Coordinates of N, CA and C in Angstrom, one line a residue:
M1 N 0.8 -1.2 0.0 CA 0.0 0.0 0.0 C 0.9 1.2 0.0
T2 N 0.5 2.2 -0.8 CA 1.3 3.5 -0.9 C 1.1 4.3 0.3
S3 N 2.1 4.8 1.0 CA 2.0 5.6 2.1 C 1.6 7.0 1.8
S4 N 1.1 7.7 2.8 CA 0.7 9.1 2.6 C 1.9 10.0 2.2
T5 N 3.1 9.6 2.7 CA 4.3 10.4 2.4 C 4.7 10.2 0.9
D6 N 4.5 8.9 0.4 CA 4.8 8.7 -1.0 C 3.8 9.5 -1.9
R7 N 2.5 9.5 -1.5 CA 1.5 10.2 -2.3 C 1.8 11.7 -2.3
T8 N 2.2 12.2 -1.1 CA 2.5 13.6 -1.1 C 3.7 14.0 -2.0
G9 N 4.8 13.1 -1.9 CA 5.9 13.4 -2.7 C 5.6 13.3 -4.2
S10 N 4.7 12.3 -4.6 CA 4.3 12.2 -6.0 C 3.5 13.4 -6.4
A11 N 2.6 13.9 -5.6 CA 1.8 15.1 -5.9 C 2.7 16.3 -6.1
Q12 N 3.7 16.4 -5.2 CA 4.6 17.6 -5.3 C 5.4 17.5 -6.6
R13 N 5.9 16.3 -7.0 CA 6.6 16.2 -8.3 C 5.7 16.6 -9.4
E14 N 4.5 16.1 -9.4 CA 3.6 16.3 -10.5 C 3.2 17.8 -10.6
A15 N 3.1 18.4 -9.5 CA 2.7 19.8 -9.5 C 3.7 20.7 -10.2
R16 N 4.9 20.2 -10.4 CA 6.0 21.0 -11.1 C 5.6 21.2 -12.6
Y17 N 4.7 20.4 -13.2 CA 4.3 20.6 -14.5 C 3.7 22.0 -14.7
G18 N 3.0 22.5 -13.7 CA 2.4 23.8 -13.8 C 3.5 24.9 -13.8
L19 N 4.5 24.6 -12.9 CA 5.7 25.5 -12.8 C 6.4 25.5 -14.2
L20 N 6.6 24.4 -14.8 CA 7.3 24.3 -16.0 C 6.6 25.0 -17.1
L21 N 5.2 24.9 -17.2 CA 4.4 25.5 -18.2 C 4.6 27.1 -18.0
A22 N 4.5 27.5 -16.8 CA 4.7 29.0 -16.5 C 6.0 29.5 -17.0
L23 N 7.1 28.7 -16.7 CA 8.4 29.1 -17.1 C 8.5 29.2 -18.7
L24 N 7.9 28.3 -19.4 CA 7.9 28.3 -20.8 C 7.2 29.5 -21.4
V25 N 6.0 29.8 -20.8 CA 5.2 30.9 -21.3 C 6.0 32.2 -21.1
V26 N 6.6 32.4 -19.9 CA 7.4 33.6 -19.6 C 8.6 33.7 -20.6
T27 N 9.3 32.5 -20.9 CA 10.4 32.5 -21.8 C 10.0 33.0 -23.2
Y28 N 8.8 32.5 -23.6 CA 8.3 33.0 -24.9 C 8.0 34.4 -25.0
L29 N 7.3 34.9 -23.9 CA 7.0 36.3 -23.9 C 8.2 37.2 -23.9
L30 N 9.2 36.8 -23.1 CA 10.5 37.5 -23.1 C 11.1 37.5 -24.5
S31 N 11.1 36.4 -25.1 CA 11.7 36.3 -26.5 C 11.0 37.1 -27.5
A32 N 9.7 37.2 -27.4 CA 8.9 38.0 -28.3 C 8.9 39.5 -28.0
S33 N 9.5 39.9 -26.9 CA 9.5 41.3 -26.5 C 10.8 42.0 -27.1
G34 N 10.9 43.2 -26.8 CA 12.1 44.0 -27.2 C 13.4 43.5 -26.6
L35 N 13.3 42.6 -25.6 CA 14.4 42.1 -24.9 C 15.0 40.9 -25.5
G36 N 14.7 40.7 -26.8 CA 15.1 39.4 -27.5 C 16.6 39.2 -27.5
V37 N 17.4 40.3 -27.6 CA 18.9 40.1 -27.6 C 19.4 39.6 -26.3
V38 N 18.8 40.2 -25.2 CA 19.2 39.7 -23.9 C 18.8 38.3 -23.7
V39 N 17.6 37.9 -24.1 CA 17.0 36.6 -23.8 C 17.8 35.6 -24.6
T40 N 18.4 35.9 -25.8 CA 19.2 35.0 -26.6 C 20.3 34.5 -25.7
D41 N 20.9 35.3 -25.0 CA 22.1 34.9 -24.1 C 21.6 34.1 -22.9
L42 N 20.3 34.3 -22.5 CA 19.8 33.7 -21.3 C 19.0 32.4 -21.6
Q43 N 18.7 32.2 -22.9 CA 17.8 31.1 -23.2 C 18.4 29.7 -22.8
A44 N 19.7 29.5 -22.9 CA 20.3 28.3 -22.5 C 20.1 28.0 -21.1
V45 N 20.2 29.1 -20.2 CA 19.9 28.9 -18.8 C 18.5 28.6 -18.5
L46 N 17.6 29.3 -19.2 CA 16.1 29.1 -19.0 C 15.8 27.7 -19.4
F47 N 16.3 27.2 -20.5 CA 16.0 25.8 -21.0 C 16.7 24.8 -20.1
L48 N 17.8 25.1 -19.5 CA 18.4 24.3 -18.4 C 17.4 24.1 -17.3
G49 N 16.8 25.2 -16.9 CA 15.8 25.2 -15.8 C 14.6 24.2 -16.2
A50 N 14.2 24.2 -17.5 CA 13.2 23.4 -17.9 C 13.6 21.9 -17.8
V51 N 14.8 21.6 -18.2 CA 15.3 20.2 -18.1 C 15.3 19.8 -16.6
L52 N 15.8 20.6 -15.7 CA 15.9 20.2 -14.3 C 14.5 20.1 -13.7
I53 N 13.5 20.9 -14.1 CA 12.2 20.7 -13.6 C 11.6 19.4 -14.1
A54 N 11.8 19.1 -15.4 CA 11.3 17.9 -16.0 C 11.9 16.7 -15.3
L55 N 13.2 16.7 -14.9 CA 13.8 15.6 -14.2 C 13.1 15.4 -12.8
R56 N 12.6 16.4 -12.3 CA 12.0 16.3 -10.9 C 10.5 15.9 -10.9
T57 N 9.9 15.7 -12.1 CA 8.5 15.5 -12.2 C 8.1 14.0 -12.1
G58 N 9.0 13.2 -11.9 CA 8.7 11.8 -11.8 C 9.8 11.0 -11.2
P59 N 9.6 9.7 -10.9 CA 10.6 8.8 -10.4 C 11.8 8.6 -11.4
M60 N 13.0 8.7 -10.9 CA 14.2 8.4 -11.7 C 15.3 8.0 -10.8
R61 N 16.1 7.0 -11.2 CA 17.2 6.6 -10.4 C 18.1 7.8 -10.1
R62 N 18.5 7.9 -8.8 CA 19.3 9.1 -8.4 C 20.5 9.2 -9.2
R63 N 21.2 8.1 -9.5 CA 22.5 8.2 -10.2 C 22.2 8.7 -11.7
T64 N 21.1 8.2 -12.3 CA 20.8 8.7 -13.7 C 20.5 10.1 -13.7
A65 N 19.7 10.6 -12.7 CA 19.3 12.0 -12.6 C 20.5 12.9 -12.4
N66 N 21.5 12.4 -11.6 CA 22.7 13.2 -11.3 C 23.5 13.3 -12.5
I67 N 23.6 12.2 -13.3 CA 24.5 12.2 -14.5 C 23.9 13.2 -15.5
V68 N 22.5 13.1 -15.7 CA 21.9 14.0 -16.7 C 22.0 15.4 -16.2
T69 N 21.9 15.7 -14.9 CA 22.1 17.0 -14.4 C 23.5 17.6 -14.7
V70 N 24.5 16.8 -14.4 CA 25.9 17.2 -14.6 C 26.1 17.5 -16.1
V71 N 25.7 16.6 -16.9 CA 25.9 16.8 -18.4 C 25.2 18.0 -18.9
A72 N 24.0 18.3 -18.4 CA 23.2 19.5 -18.8 C 23.9 20.7 -18.3
L73 N 24.4 20.7 -17.1 CA 25.1 21.9 -16.6 C 26.4 22.2 -17.4
I74 N 27.2 21.1 -17.6 CA 28.4 21.3 -18.4 C 28.1 21.8 -19.8
G75 N 27.1 21.1 -20.4 CA 26.8 21.5 -21.8 C 26.2 22.9 -21.9
T76 N 25.4 23.3 -20.9 CA 24.9 24.7 -20.9 C 26.0 25.7 -20.7
A77 N 27.0 25.4 -19.9 CA 28.1 26.3 -19.7 C 28.9 26.5 -20.9
A78 N 29.2 25.3 -21.6 CA 29.9 25.4 -22.9 C 29.1 26.1 -23.9
S79 N 27.8 25.9 -23.9 CA 26.9 26.6 -24.9 C 27.0 28.1 -24.7
S80 N 26.9 28.5 -23.5 CA 27.0 30.0 -23.2 C 28.3 30.6 -23.6
L81 N 29.4 29.8 -23.4 CA 30.7 30.3 -23.8 C 30.8 30.4 -25.3
A82 N 30.2 29.4 -26.0 CA 30.2 29.4 -27.5 C 29.4 30.6 -28.0
M83 N 28.3 30.9 -27.4 CA 27.5 32.0 -27.8 C 28.2 33.3 -27.7
Q84 N 29.1 33.4 -26.6 CA 29.8 34.7 -26.4 C 30.9 34.9 -27.4
T85 N 31.2 33.9 -28.2 CA 32.2 34.1 -29.3 C 31.7 35.0 -30.4
H86 N 30.3 35.0 -30.5 CA 29.6 35.8 -31.6 C 30.1 35.4 -33.0
T87 N 30.5 34.1 -33.1 CA 30.8 33.6 -34.5 C 29.7 32.7 -34.9
S88 N 29.7 32.4 -36.2 CA 28.6 31.6 -36.8 C 28.7 30.1 -36.2
G89 N 30.0 29.6 -36.1 CA 30.2 28.3 -35.6 C 29.8 28.2 -34.1
G90 N 30.2 29.2 -33.3 CA 29.9 29.1 -31.9 C 28.4 29.2 -31.7
E91 N 27.7 30.2 -32.3 CA 26.3 30.3 -32.1 C 25.5 29.2 -32.7
G92 N 26.0 28.6 -33.8 CA 25.3 27.4 -34.3 C 25.4 26.2 -33.4
A93 N 26.6 26.0 -32.8 CA 26.8 24.9 -31.8 C 25.9 25.1 -30.6
S94 N 25.8 26.4 -30.1 CA 24.9 26.7 -29.0 C 23.5 26.4 -29.3
D95 N 23.0 26.7 -30.6 CA 21.7 26.4 -31.0 C 21.4 24.9 -31.0
L96 N 22.4 24.2 -31.5 CA 22.2 22.7 -31.6 C 22.1 22.1 -30.2
W97 N 22.9 22.7 -29.2 CA 22.8 22.2 -27.9 C 21.4 22.5 -27.3
K98 N 20.9 23.7 -27.5 CA 19.6 24.0 -27.0 C 18.5 23.1 -27.6
G99 N 18.6 22.8 -28.9 CA 17.6 21.9 -29.5 C 17.7 20.5 -28.9
L100 N 18.9 20.0 -28.7 CA 19.0 18.6 -28.2 C 18.6 18.6 -26.7
M101 N 18.8 19.6 -26.0 CA 18.4 19.7 -24.6 C 16.9 19.7 -24.5
L102 N 16.3 20.4 -25.4 CA 14.8 20.5 -25.4 C 14.2 19.2 -25.9
L103 N 14.9 18.5 -26.8 CA 14.4 17.2 -27.3 C 14.4 16.2 -26.1
L104 N 15.4 16.3 -25.3 CA 15.5 15.4 -24.1 C 14.3 15.7 -23.2
T105 N 14.1 17.0 -22.9 CA 13.1 17.5 -22.0 C 11.7 17.0 -22.5
A106 N 11.4 17.2 -23.7 CA 10.1 16.8 -24.3 C 9.9 15.3 -24.2
S107 N 11.0 14.5 -24.4 CA 10.9 13.1 -24.4 C 10.6 12.6 -22.9
I108 N 11.3 13.2 -22.0 CA 11.0 12.9 -20.6 C 9.6 13.1 -20.2
I109 N 9.1 14.3 -20.5 CA 7.7 14.7 -20.2 C 6.7 13.8 -20.8
V110 N 6.8 13.5 -22.1 CA 5.8 12.7 -22.8 C 5.8 11.3 -22.2
R111 N 7.0 10.7 -22.0 CA 7.1 9.4 -21.5 C 6.4 9.3 -20.1
R112 N 6.6 10.3 -19.2 CA 6.0 10.2 -17.9 C 4.5 10.5 -17.9
V113 N 4.1 11.3 -18.8 CA 2.6 11.6 -18.9 C 1.9 10.4 -19.4
L114 N 2.5 9.7 -20.4 CA 1.8 8.5 -20.9 C 1.9 7.3 -19.9
A115 N 2.9 7.3 -19.0 CA 3.0 6.2 -18.0 C 2.1 6.3 -16.9
K116 N 1.5 7.5 -16.7 CA 0.6 7.7 -15.5 C -0.7 6.9 -15.8
P117 N -1.2 6.2 -14.7 CA -2.4 5.4 -14.8 C -3.7 6.2 -15.0
S118 N -3.7 7.4 -14.6 CA -4.8 8.3 -14.6 C -4.4 9.7 -15.2
V119 N -5.4 10.4 -15.7 CA -5.2 11.7 -16.3 C -5.7 12.7 -15.3
T120 N -4.8 13.7 -15.0 CA -5.1 14.8 -14.1 C -4.8 16.1 -14.8
V121 N -5.2 17.2 -14.2 CA -5.0 18.5 -14.8 C -3.5 18.7 -15.0
Q122 N -2.7 18.1 -14.1 CA -1.2 18.3 -14.2 C -0.7 17.5 -15.4
S123 N -1.3 16.4 -15.8 CA -0.9 15.7 -17.0 C -1.2 16.5 -18.2
I124 N -2.3 17.3 -18.2 CA -2.5 18.2 -19.4 C -1.5 19.3 -19.4
Y125 N -1.2 19.8 -18.2 CA -0.1 20.8 -18.1 C 1.2 20.3 -18.7
G126 N 1.5 19.0 -18.4 CA 2.7 18.4 -18.9 C 2.7 18.3 -20.4
A127 N 1.6 17.9 -21.0 CA 1.5 17.8 -22.4 C 1.6 19.1 -23.1
L128 N 1.0 20.1 -22.5 CA 1.1 21.5 -23.1 C 2.5 22.0 -23.0
S129 N 3.2 21.7 -21.9 CA 4.6 22.1 -21.8 C 5.4 21.4 -22.8
A130 N 5.2 20.1 -23.1 CA 5.9 19.4 -24.1 C 5.7 20.0 -25.5
Y131 N 4.4 20.5 -25.7 CA 4.1 21.1 -27.0 C 4.8 22.4 -27.2
L132 N 4.9 23.2 -26.2 CA 5.7 24.5 -26.3 C 7.2 24.2 -26.5
I133 N 7.6 23.2 -25.8 CA 9.1 22.8 -25.9 C 9.4 22.4 -27.3
I134 N 8.5 21.7 -27.9 CA 8.7 21.3 -29.3 C 8.9 22.5 -30.2
G135 N 8.1 23.5 -30.0 CA 8.2 24.8 -30.7 C 9.5 25.4 -30.5
F136 N 10.0 25.5 -29.3 CA 11.3 26.1 -29.0 C 12.4 25.3 -29.6
M137 N 12.2 23.9 -29.6 CA 13.2 23.0 -30.1 C 13.5 23.3 -31.6
F138 N 12.4 23.3 -32.3 CA 12.5 23.5 -33.8 C 13.1 24.9 -34.1
A139 N 12.7 25.9 -33.3 CA 13.3 27.3 -33.5 C 14.8 27.2 -33.3
A140 N 15.3 26.4 -32.3 CA 16.7 26.3 -32.1 C 17.4 25.6 -33.3
F141 N 16.8 24.6 -33.8 CA 17.3 23.9 -35.0 C 17.3 24.8 -36.2
F142 N 16.3 25.6 -36.4 CA 16.2 26.6 -37.5 C 17.4 27.6 -37.3
A143 N 17.6 28.0 -36.1 CA 18.7 29.0 -35.9 C 20.1 28.3 -36.2
A144 N 20.2 27.0 -35.9 CA 21.4 26.3 -36.2 C 21.6 26.3 -37.7
F145 N 20.5 26.1 -38.5 CA 20.6 26.1 -39.9 C 21.1 27.4 -40.4
E146 N 20.6 28.5 -39.8 CA 21.0 29.8 -40.2 C 22.5 30.1 -40.0
H147 N 22.9 29.7 -38.8 CA 24.3 30.0 -38.4 C 25.3 29.1 -39.1
L148 N 25.0 27.8 -39.3 CA 25.9 26.9 -39.9 C 25.8 26.7 -41.4
G149 N 24.7 27.1 -41.9 CA 24.5 26.9 -43.4 C 25.2 28.0 -44.2
S150 N 25.3 27.7 -45.5 CA 25.9 28.7 -46.4 C 25.0 29.7 -47.0
Q151 N 23.6 29.5 -46.8 CA 22.6 30.3 -47.3 C 21.7 30.9 -46.2
P152 N 21.1 32.0 -46.4 CA 20.1 32.5 -45.4 C 19.0 31.5 -45.2
F153 N 18.5 31.5 -44.0 CA 17.4 30.5 -43.7 C 16.1 30.9 -44.4
F154 N 15.8 32.2 -44.3 CA 14.5 32.6 -44.9 C 14.7 33.0 -46.4
A155 N 13.6 32.8 -47.1 CA 13.6 33.2 -48.5 C 13.4 34.8 -48.6
D156 N 13.7 35.3 -49.7 CA 13.6 36.8 -49.9 C 14.5 37.6 -48.9
H157 N 15.5 36.9 -48.4 CA 16.4 37.6 -47.4 C 15.7 38.3 -46.3
E158 N 14.6 37.7 -45.8 CA 14.0 38.2 -44.6 C 14.9 38.2 -43.4
K159 N 14.8 39.2 -42.5 CA 15.7 39.3 -41.4 C 15.5 38.1 -40.4
V160 N 16.6 37.5 -40.0 CA 16.5 36.3 -39.1 C 16.9 36.8 -37.7
T161 N 15.9 36.7 -36.8 CA 16.1 37.1 -35.4 C 15.5 36.0 -34.5
L162 N 15.8 36.1 -33.2 CA 15.1 35.2 -32.3 C 13.6 35.2 -32.4
Q163 N 13.1 36.4 -32.5 CA 11.6 36.6 -32.6 C 11.1 36.0 -33.9
T164 N 11.7 36.2 -35.0 CA 11.2 35.7 -36.3 C 11.3 34.2 -36.4
L165 N 12.4 33.6 -35.8 CA 12.5 32.2 -35.8 C 11.5 31.5 -35.0
Q166 N 11.2 32.0 -33.8 CA 10.2 31.4 -32.9 C 8.8 31.6 -33.5
Y167 N 8.6 32.8 -34.1 CA 7.3 33.0 -34.7 C 7.1 32.0 -35.9
F168 N 8.1 31.8 -36.7 CA 8.0 30.9 -37.8 C 7.8 29.5 -37.3
S169 N 8.5 29.1 -36.2 CA 8.4 27.8 -35.6 C 7.0 27.5 -35.1
F170 N 6.5 28.4 -34.3 CA 5.1 28.1 -33.7 C 4.0 28.2 -34.8
T171 N 4.1 29.1 -35.8 CA 3.1 29.1 -36.8 C 3.2 27.8 -37.7
T172 N 4.4 27.3 -37.8 CA 4.6 26.0 -38.5 C 4.0 24.9 -37.7
L173 N 4.4 24.9 -36.4 CA 3.9 23.8 -35.5 C 2.4 23.7 -35.4
T174 N 1.7 24.8 -35.4 CA 0.3 24.9 -35.4 C -0.4 24.8 -36.8
T175 N 0.5 24.7 -37.8 CA 0.1 24.7 -39.2 C -0.8 25.9 -39.7
L176 N -0.6 27.0 -39.0 CA -1.2 28.2 -39.5 C -0.7 28.7 -40.8
G177 N 0.6 28.7 -41.0 CA 1.2 29.0 -42.3 C 0.8 30.3 -42.9
Y178 N 1.1 31.4 -42.2 CA 0.7 32.7 -42.7 C 1.4 33.0 -44.0
G179 N 2.6 32.5 -44.2 CA 3.2 32.7 -45.5 C 4.2 33.9 -45.6
D180 N 4.2 34.7 -44.4 CA 5.1 35.8 -44.5 C 6.6 35.5 -44.3
Y181 N 6.8 34.3 -43.8 CA 8.2 33.7 -43.7 C 8.2 32.3 -44.3
T182 N 9.2 32.1 -45.1 CA 9.3 30.8 -45.8 C 10.8 30.3 -45.7
A183 N 11.0 29.1 -45.4 CA 12.4 28.5 -45.4 C 12.9 28.5 -46.9
A184 N 14.1 28.9 -47.0 CA 14.7 29.0 -48.4 C 15.3 27.7 -48.9
T185 N 16.0 27.0 -48.0 CA 16.8 25.8 -48.4 C 16.0 24.5 -48.3
N186 N 16.4 23.5 -49.0 CA 15.7 22.2 -48.9 C 15.8 21.7 -47.5
G187 N 16.9 21.8 -46.8 CA 17.0 21.3 -45.5 C 16.0 22.0 -44.5
G188 N 15.9 23.3 -44.6 CA 15.0 24.1 -43.8 C 13.6 23.8 -44.1
Q189 N 13.2 23.6 -45.4 CA 11.9 23.2 -45.8 C 11.5 21.8 -45.2
A190 N 12.4 20.9 -45.3 CA 12.2 19.5 -44.8 C 12.0 19.6 -43.3
L191 N 12.8 20.3 -42.6 CA 12.6 20.4 -41.2 C 11.3 21.1 -40.8
A192 N 10.9 22.1 -41.6 CA 9.6 22.7 -41.3 C 8.4 21.7 -41.5
V193 N 8.5 20.9 -42.5 CA 7.5 19.9 -42.8 C 7.4 18.9 -41.6
I194 N 8.6 18.5 -41.1 CA 8.6 17.6 -40.0 C 8.0 18.2 -38.8
E195 N 8.2 19.5 -38.5 CA 7.6 20.2 -37.4 C 6.1 20.2 -37.5
A196 N 5.6 20.5 -38.7 CA 4.2 20.6 -39.0 C 3.5 19.2 -38.7
L197 N 4.1 18.2 -39.2 CA 3.6 16.8 -39.0 C 3.6 16.5 -37.5
T198 N 4.7 16.9 -36.8 CA 4.8 16.6 -35.4 C 3.7 17.3 -34.6
G199 N 3.5 18.6 -34.9 CA 2.4 19.3 -34.3 C 1.1 18.7 -34.4
Q200 N 0.8 18.3 -35.7 CA -0.5 17.7 -35.9 C -0.7 16.4 -35.2
V201 N 0.3 15.5 -35.2 CA 0.2 14.2 -34.5 C 0.1 14.4 -33.0
F202 N 0.9 15.4 -32.5 CA 0.9 15.6 -31.1 C -0.5 16.0 -30.6
L203 N -1.1 17.0 -31.3 CA -2.4 17.5 -30.9 C -3.5 16.4 -31.1
A204 N -3.4 15.7 -32.2 CA -4.5 14.8 -32.5 C -4.4 13.5 -31.7
T205 N -3.3 13.2 -31.1 CA -3.1 12.0 -30.3 C -3.0 12.2 -28.9
L206 N -1.9 12.8 -28.5 CA -1.6 12.9 -27.0 C -2.5 13.9 -26.3
V207 N -2.6 15.1 -26.8 CA -3.4 16.1 -26.1 C -4.9 15.8 -26.2
A208 N -5.4 15.4 -27.3 CA -6.8 15.0 -27.5 C -7.1 13.8 -26.6
R209 N -6.2 12.9 -26.5 CA -6.5 11.7 -25.7 C -6.5 12.1 -24.2
L210 N -5.6 12.9 -23.8 CA -5.6 13.3 -22.4 C -6.9 14.1 -22.0
V211 N -7.2 15.1 -22.9 CA -8.4 15.9 -22.6 C -9.7 15.0 -22.5
A212 N -9.8 14.0 -23.5 CA -10.9 13.1 -23.5 C -11.0 12.2 -22.3
A213 N -9.8 11.9 -21.7 CA -9.8 10.9 -20.6 C -9.8 11.7 -19.3
Y214 N -9.7 13.0 -19.3 CA -9.6 13.7 -18.0 C -10.9 13.8 -17.3
R215 N -10.9 13.6 -16.0 CA -12.1 13.7 -15.2 C -11.8 14.6 -14.1
A216 N -12.6 15.6 -13.9 CA -12.4 16.6 -12.8 C -12.6 15.8 -11.5
P217 N -11.9 16.2 -10.4 CA -12.0 15.5 -9.2 C -13.4 15.3 -8.7
G218 N -14.3 16.2 -8.9 CA -15.7 16.1 -8.4 C -16.5 15.1 -9.2
R219 N -16.0 14.7 -10.4 CA -16.7 13.8 -11.3 C -16.3 12.4 -11.2
E220 N -15.2 12.1 -10.5 CA -14.6 10.8 -10.4 C -15.6 9.9 -9.6

């Protein structure tokens, strides 16, 4: 039988999905504001916070969690130093690290949400957090294409900034496709298609399933 202490610890871990969602929303709002240049330097740290919160949202072997935490800390420190070089190679490497770190975070969240025997409002928070993380992840990979590629990422030489990349990423993820920004290279176009497919599958399967299975506490 599960003790009250275990239940309390589990609830506290699960409650961090709400904290994670709030952190991601604040990160996006900062990125979309006029503070974008400052946030570019801080994003690696903000995304590190997302990884650490995700690690705390469910059971994991202490040794595994410690290893992942140390790797994330070292990688983020190296990413920040690479960003400070203000070179295409350094900024591209930093963007790749951000994307991989976000991929790990989304994988952890989705795995744990699906493993839960029942659906709670925190499960839905977790799924929404993973959805936002996917948008940030593709924006980071698009930025890596821009910095490491030989051609501009956007067609018609549109200006590439943190704001425009995240705008393009989330409009692609939600398949809105306004058309004001378009990937110019074959690699960028292929990645955009993958993001659009990922967004559709994610909403139509995971989020829809969780919402359909959710029962408010008073209705159980």
